[in-house]
GROMACS .gro file of C-alpha atoms in nm:
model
  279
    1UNK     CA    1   4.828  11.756  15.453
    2UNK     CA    2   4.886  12.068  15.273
    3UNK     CA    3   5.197  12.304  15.377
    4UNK     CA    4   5.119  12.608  15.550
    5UNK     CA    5   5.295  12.928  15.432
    6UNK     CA    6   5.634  13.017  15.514
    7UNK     CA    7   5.691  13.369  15.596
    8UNK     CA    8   6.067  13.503  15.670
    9UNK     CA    9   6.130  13.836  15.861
   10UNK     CA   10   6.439  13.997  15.964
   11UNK     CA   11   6.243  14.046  16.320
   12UNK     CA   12   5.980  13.826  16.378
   13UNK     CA   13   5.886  13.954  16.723
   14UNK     CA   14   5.810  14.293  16.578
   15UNK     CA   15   5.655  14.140  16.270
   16UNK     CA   16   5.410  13.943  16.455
   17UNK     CA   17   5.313  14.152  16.666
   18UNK     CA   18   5.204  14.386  16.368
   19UNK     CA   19   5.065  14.148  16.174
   20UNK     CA   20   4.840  14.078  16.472
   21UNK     CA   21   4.762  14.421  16.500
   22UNK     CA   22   4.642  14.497  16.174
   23UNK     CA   23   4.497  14.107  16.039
   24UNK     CA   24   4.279  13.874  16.066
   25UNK     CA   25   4.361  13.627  16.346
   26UNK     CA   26   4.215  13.295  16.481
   27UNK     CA   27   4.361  13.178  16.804
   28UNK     CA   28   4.255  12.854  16.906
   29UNK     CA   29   4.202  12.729  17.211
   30UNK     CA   30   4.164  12.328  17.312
   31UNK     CA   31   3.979  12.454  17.641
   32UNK     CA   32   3.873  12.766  17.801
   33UNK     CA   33   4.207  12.924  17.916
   34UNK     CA   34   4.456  12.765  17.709
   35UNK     CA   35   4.506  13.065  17.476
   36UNK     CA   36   4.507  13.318  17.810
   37UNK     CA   37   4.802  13.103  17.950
   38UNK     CA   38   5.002  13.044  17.662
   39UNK     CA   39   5.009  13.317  17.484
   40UNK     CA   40   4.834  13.660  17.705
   41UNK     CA   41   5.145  13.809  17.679
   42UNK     CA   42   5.169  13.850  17.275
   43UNK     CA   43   4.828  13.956  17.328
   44UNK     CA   44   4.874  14.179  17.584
   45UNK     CA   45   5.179  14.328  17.370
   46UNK     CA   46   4.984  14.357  17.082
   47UNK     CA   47   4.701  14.544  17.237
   48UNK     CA   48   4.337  14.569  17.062
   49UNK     CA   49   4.421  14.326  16.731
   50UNK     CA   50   4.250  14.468  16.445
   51UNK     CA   51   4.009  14.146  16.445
   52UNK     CA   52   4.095  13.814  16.623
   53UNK     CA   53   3.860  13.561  16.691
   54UNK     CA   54   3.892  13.353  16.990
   55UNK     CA   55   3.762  12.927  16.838
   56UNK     CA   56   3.758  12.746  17.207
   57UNK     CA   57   3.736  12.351  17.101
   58UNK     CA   58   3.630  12.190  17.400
   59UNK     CA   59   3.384  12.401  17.586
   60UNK     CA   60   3.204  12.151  17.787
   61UNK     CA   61   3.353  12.024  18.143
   62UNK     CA   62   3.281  11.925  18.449
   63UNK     CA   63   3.594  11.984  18.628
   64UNK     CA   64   3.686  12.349  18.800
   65UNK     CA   65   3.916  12.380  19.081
   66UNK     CA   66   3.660  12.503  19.361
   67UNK     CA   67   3.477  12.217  19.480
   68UNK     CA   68   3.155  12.328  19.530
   69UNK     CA   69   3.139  12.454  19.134
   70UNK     CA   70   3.253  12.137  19.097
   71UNK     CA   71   2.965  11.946  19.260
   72UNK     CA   72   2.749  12.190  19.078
   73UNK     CA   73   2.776  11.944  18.737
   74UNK     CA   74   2.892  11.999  18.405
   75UNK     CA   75   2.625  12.260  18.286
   76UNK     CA   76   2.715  12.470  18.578
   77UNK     CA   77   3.065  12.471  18.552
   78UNK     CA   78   3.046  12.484  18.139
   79UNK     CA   79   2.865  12.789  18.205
   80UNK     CA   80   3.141  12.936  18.416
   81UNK     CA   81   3.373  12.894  18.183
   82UNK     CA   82   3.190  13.062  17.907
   83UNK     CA   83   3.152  13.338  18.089
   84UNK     CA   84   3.552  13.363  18.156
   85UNK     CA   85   3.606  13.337  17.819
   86UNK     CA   86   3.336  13.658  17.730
   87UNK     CA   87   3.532  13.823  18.012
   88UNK     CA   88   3.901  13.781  17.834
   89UNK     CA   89   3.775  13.844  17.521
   90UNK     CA   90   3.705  14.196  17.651
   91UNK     CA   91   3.963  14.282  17.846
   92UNK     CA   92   4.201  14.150  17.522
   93UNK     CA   93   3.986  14.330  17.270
   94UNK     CA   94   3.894  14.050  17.082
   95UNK     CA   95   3.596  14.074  16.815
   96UNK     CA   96   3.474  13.735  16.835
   97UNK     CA   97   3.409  13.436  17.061
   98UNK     CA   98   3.322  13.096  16.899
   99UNK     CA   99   3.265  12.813  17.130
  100UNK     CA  100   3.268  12.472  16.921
  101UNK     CA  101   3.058  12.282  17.208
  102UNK     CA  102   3.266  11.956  17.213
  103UNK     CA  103   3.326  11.757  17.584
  104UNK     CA  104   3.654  11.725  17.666
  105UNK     CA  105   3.876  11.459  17.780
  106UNK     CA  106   3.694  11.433  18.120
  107UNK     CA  107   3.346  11.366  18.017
  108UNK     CA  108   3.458  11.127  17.750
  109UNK     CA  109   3.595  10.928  18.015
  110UNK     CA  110   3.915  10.979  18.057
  111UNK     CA  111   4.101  10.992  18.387
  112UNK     CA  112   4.386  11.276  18.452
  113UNK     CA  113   4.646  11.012  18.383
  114UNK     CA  114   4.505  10.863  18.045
  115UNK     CA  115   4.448  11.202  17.881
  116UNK     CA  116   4.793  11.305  17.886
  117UNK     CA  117   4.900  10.953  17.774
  118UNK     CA  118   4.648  10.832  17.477
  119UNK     CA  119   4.688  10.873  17.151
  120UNK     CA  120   4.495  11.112  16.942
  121UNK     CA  121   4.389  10.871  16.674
  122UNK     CA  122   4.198  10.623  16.857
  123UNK     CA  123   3.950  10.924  17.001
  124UNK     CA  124   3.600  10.891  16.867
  125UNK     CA  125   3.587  11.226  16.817
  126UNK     CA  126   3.863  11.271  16.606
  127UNK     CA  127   3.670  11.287  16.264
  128UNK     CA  128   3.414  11.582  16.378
  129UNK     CA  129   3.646  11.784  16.573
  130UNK     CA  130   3.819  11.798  16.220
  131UNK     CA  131   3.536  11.921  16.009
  132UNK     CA  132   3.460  12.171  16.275
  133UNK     CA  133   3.773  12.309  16.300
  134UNK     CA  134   3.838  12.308  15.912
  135UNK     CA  135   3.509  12.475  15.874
  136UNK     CA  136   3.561  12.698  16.133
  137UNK     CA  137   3.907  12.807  15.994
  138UNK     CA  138   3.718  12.865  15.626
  139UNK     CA  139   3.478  13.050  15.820
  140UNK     CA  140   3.730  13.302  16.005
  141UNK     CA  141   3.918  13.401  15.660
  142UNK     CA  142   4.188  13.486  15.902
  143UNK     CA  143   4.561  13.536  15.815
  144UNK     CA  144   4.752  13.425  16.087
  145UNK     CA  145   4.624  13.121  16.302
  146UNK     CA  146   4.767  13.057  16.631
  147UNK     CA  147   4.700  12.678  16.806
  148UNK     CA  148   4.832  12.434  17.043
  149UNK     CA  149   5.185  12.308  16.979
  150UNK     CA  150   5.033  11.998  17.162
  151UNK     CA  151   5.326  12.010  17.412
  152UNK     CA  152   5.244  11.741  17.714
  153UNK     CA  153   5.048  11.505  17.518
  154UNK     CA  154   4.685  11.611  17.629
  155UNK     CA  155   4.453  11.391  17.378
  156UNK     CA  156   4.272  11.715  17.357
  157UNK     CA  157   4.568  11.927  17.254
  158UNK     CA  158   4.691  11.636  17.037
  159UNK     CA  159   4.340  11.632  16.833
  160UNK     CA  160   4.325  12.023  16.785
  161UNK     CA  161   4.692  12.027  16.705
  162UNK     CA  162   4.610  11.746  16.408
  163UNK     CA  163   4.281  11.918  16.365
  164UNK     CA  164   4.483  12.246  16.247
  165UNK     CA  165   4.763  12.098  16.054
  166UNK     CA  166   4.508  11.893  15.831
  167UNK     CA  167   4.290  12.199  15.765
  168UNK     CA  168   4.544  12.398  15.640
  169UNK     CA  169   4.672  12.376  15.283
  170UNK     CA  170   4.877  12.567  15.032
  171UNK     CA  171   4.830  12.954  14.985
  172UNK     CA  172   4.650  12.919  15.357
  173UNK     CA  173   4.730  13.134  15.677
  174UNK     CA  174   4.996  13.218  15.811
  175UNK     CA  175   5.010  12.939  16.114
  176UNK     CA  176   5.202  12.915  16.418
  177UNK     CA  177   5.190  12.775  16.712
  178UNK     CA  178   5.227  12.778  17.071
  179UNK     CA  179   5.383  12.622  17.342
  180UNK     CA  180   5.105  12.484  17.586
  181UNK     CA  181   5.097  12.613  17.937
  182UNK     CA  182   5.101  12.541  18.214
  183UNK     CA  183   5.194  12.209  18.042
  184UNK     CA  184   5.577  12.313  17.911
  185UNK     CA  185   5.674  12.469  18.238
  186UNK     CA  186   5.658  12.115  18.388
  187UNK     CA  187   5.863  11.982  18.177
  188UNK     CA  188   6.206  12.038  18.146
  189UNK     CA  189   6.328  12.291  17.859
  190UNK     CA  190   6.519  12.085  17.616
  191UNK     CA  191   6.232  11.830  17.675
  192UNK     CA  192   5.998  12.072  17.530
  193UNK     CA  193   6.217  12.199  17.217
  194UNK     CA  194   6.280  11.841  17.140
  195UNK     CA  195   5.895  11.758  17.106
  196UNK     CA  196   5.856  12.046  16.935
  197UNK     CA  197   6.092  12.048  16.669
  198UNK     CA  198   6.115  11.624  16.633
  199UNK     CA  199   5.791  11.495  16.771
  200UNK     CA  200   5.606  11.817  16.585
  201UNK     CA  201   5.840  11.935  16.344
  202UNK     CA  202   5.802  12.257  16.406
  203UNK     CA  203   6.039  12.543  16.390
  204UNK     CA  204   6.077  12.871  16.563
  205UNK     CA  205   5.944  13.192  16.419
  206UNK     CA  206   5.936  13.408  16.728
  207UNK     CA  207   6.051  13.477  17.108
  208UNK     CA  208   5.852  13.758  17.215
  209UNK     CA  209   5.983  13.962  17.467
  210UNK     CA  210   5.641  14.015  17.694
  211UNK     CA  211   5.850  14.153  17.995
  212UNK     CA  212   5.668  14.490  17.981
  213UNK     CA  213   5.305  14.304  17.996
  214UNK     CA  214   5.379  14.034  18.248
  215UNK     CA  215   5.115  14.100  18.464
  216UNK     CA  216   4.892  14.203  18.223
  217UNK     CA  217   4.896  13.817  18.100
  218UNK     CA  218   4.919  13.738  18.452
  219UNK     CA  219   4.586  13.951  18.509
  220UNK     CA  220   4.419  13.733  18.215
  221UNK     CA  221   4.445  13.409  18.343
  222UNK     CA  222   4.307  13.523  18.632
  223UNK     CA  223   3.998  13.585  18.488
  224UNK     CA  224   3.983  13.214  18.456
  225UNK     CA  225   3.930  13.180  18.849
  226UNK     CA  226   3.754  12.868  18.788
  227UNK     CA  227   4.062  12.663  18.680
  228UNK     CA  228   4.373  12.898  18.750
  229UNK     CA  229   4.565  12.895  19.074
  230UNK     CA  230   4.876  13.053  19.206
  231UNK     CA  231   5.090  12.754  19.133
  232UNK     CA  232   4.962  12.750  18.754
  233UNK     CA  233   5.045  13.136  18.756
  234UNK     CA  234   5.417  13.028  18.917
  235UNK     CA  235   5.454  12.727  18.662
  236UNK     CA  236   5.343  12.962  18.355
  237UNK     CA  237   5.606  13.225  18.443
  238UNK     CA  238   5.897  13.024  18.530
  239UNK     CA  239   5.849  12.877  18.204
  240UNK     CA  240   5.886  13.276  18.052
  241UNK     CA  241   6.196  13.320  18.266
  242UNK     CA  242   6.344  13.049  18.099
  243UNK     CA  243   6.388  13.161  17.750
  244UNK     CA  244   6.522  12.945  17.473
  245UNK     CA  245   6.685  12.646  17.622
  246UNK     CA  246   6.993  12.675  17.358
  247UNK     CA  247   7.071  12.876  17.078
  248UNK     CA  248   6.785  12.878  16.782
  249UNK     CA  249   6.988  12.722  16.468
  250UNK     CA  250   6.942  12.640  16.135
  251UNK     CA  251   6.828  12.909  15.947
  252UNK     CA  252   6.492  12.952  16.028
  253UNK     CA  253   6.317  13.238  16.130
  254UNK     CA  254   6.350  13.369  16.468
  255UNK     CA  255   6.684  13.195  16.501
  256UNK     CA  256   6.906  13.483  16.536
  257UNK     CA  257   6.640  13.676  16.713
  258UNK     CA  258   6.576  13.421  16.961
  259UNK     CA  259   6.928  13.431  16.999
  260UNK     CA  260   6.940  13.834  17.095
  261UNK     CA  261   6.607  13.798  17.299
  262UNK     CA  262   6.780  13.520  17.535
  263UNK     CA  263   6.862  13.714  17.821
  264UNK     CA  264   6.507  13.877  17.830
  265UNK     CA  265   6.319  13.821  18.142
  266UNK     CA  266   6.002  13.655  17.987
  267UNK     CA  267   5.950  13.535  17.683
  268UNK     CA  268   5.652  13.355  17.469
  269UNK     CA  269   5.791  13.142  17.177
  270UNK     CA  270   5.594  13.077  16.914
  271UNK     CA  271   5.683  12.806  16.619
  272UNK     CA  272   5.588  12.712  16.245
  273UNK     CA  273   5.584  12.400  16.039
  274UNK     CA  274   5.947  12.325  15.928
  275UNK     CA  275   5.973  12.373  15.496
  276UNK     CA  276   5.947  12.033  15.340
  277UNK     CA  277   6.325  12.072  15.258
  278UNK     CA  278   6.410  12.123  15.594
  279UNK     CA  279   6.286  11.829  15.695
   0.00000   0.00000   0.00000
């Protein structure tokens, strides 16, 4: 697995933001709302990117929070969902939508407990979700990818997580990543920046400070109205209040920034792959 690059900055916030604003970027998305939850607020900070392209994994599903779109079956409800996703993608600005077609965890047959608890490597669909998203990342010629941080275990996260690490080697993108929601506000806070920097080995890069834009992210994932609810709104934020759960240390980047950004009200973090010598 190749190393992706390693950019310093004396404020990351700031410099993310910009480089969103003027680059190429690929956010990518296990399922239709994961990138709307987890990070809407860097997106709603950054305004129109210059071109971002929104890669959405796992586009077919048969589950939805009302019932009767629910009963409707898994065309139905896929449908729904792809037309959420055209929706954000206009209201964020975003120049592309790319839907990789792949059924996710609950039409392979998992059941809500097994998906957060099964290994990526045993899933038959490991291999292909792989080439796709490698090709699709060749494709993009992006600078900056954003994916999954995989925080919660979902087999789907887990496989785009891999899925991006693999595909990018030396000289590549710029990639972060991002801590899953509603998935890290259940958890509690040192819980998530262990898995992140021992289970992931990840470190930070950014907190951004998306106090200003709250409700525009909050706005976002309601466009999702087939799978977002008040208490994944409530779960989402409280996560934001939270901040860093300690100090960022160690030299990275983002540390001391983190550490100036702690009092803000909400806050998206975004991490990197540690430097082999950090490791």
């Amino acid at each position: 697995m190749g190393e992706p690059t390693w950019e310093a900055a004396e404020d990351p916030d700031r410099t993310l933001r910009e480089r969103l604003r003027r680059g190429r970027t690929l956010l990518v998305s296990p399922h239709p709302d994961d990138v709307a939850y987890s990070c809407g607020g860097l997106l709603a900070a950054v305004g129109r990117p210059a071109h971002a392209t929104l890669l959405t994994v796992f586009t077919r599903s048969a589950w939805a929070l009302p019932r009767r779109l629910r009963r409707a079956g898994a065309r139905v409800v896929s449908e729904r969902r792809r037309e959420e996703e055209l929706r954000y993608c206009r209201l964020r600005g975003l120049a592309e939508y790319r839907p990789l077609g792949f059924a996710d965890a609950g039409l392979r047959g998992y059941d809500d407990e097994s998906e957060l608890s099964s290994p990526a490597e045993a899933d038959g669909v490991r291999g292909a979700v792989e080439e796709a998203v490698a090709e699709a990342i060749r494709d993009a010629g992006a600078d900056t990818v954003l994916a999954p941080a995989a925080v919660g275990g979902h087999v789907d996260h887990l496989l785009v997580h891999g899925a991006v690490r693999g595909a990018v080697g030396p000289g590549g993108p710029l990639t972060l990543f991002y801590e899953d929601l509603p998935y890290a506000g259940q958890r509690d806070a040192v819980d998530v920046e262990r898995t992140l920097r021992e289970a992931r080995g990840l470190v930070p890069f950014a907190s951004v400070d998306i106090s200003g834009v709250v409700q525009q992210k909050v706005r976002g994932m309601y466009v999702y109205g087939s799978q977002t609810d008040d208490e994944c709104v409530r779960e989402t934020l409280r996560h934001a209040r939270r901040g860093a759960p300690r100090r960022w240390t160690g030299g990275t980047a983002g540390a001391g920034h983190a550490a100036g950004r702690r009092g803000a009200p909400h806050t998206e973090r975004v991490w990197t792959p540690a430097p082999a010598g950090a490791r």
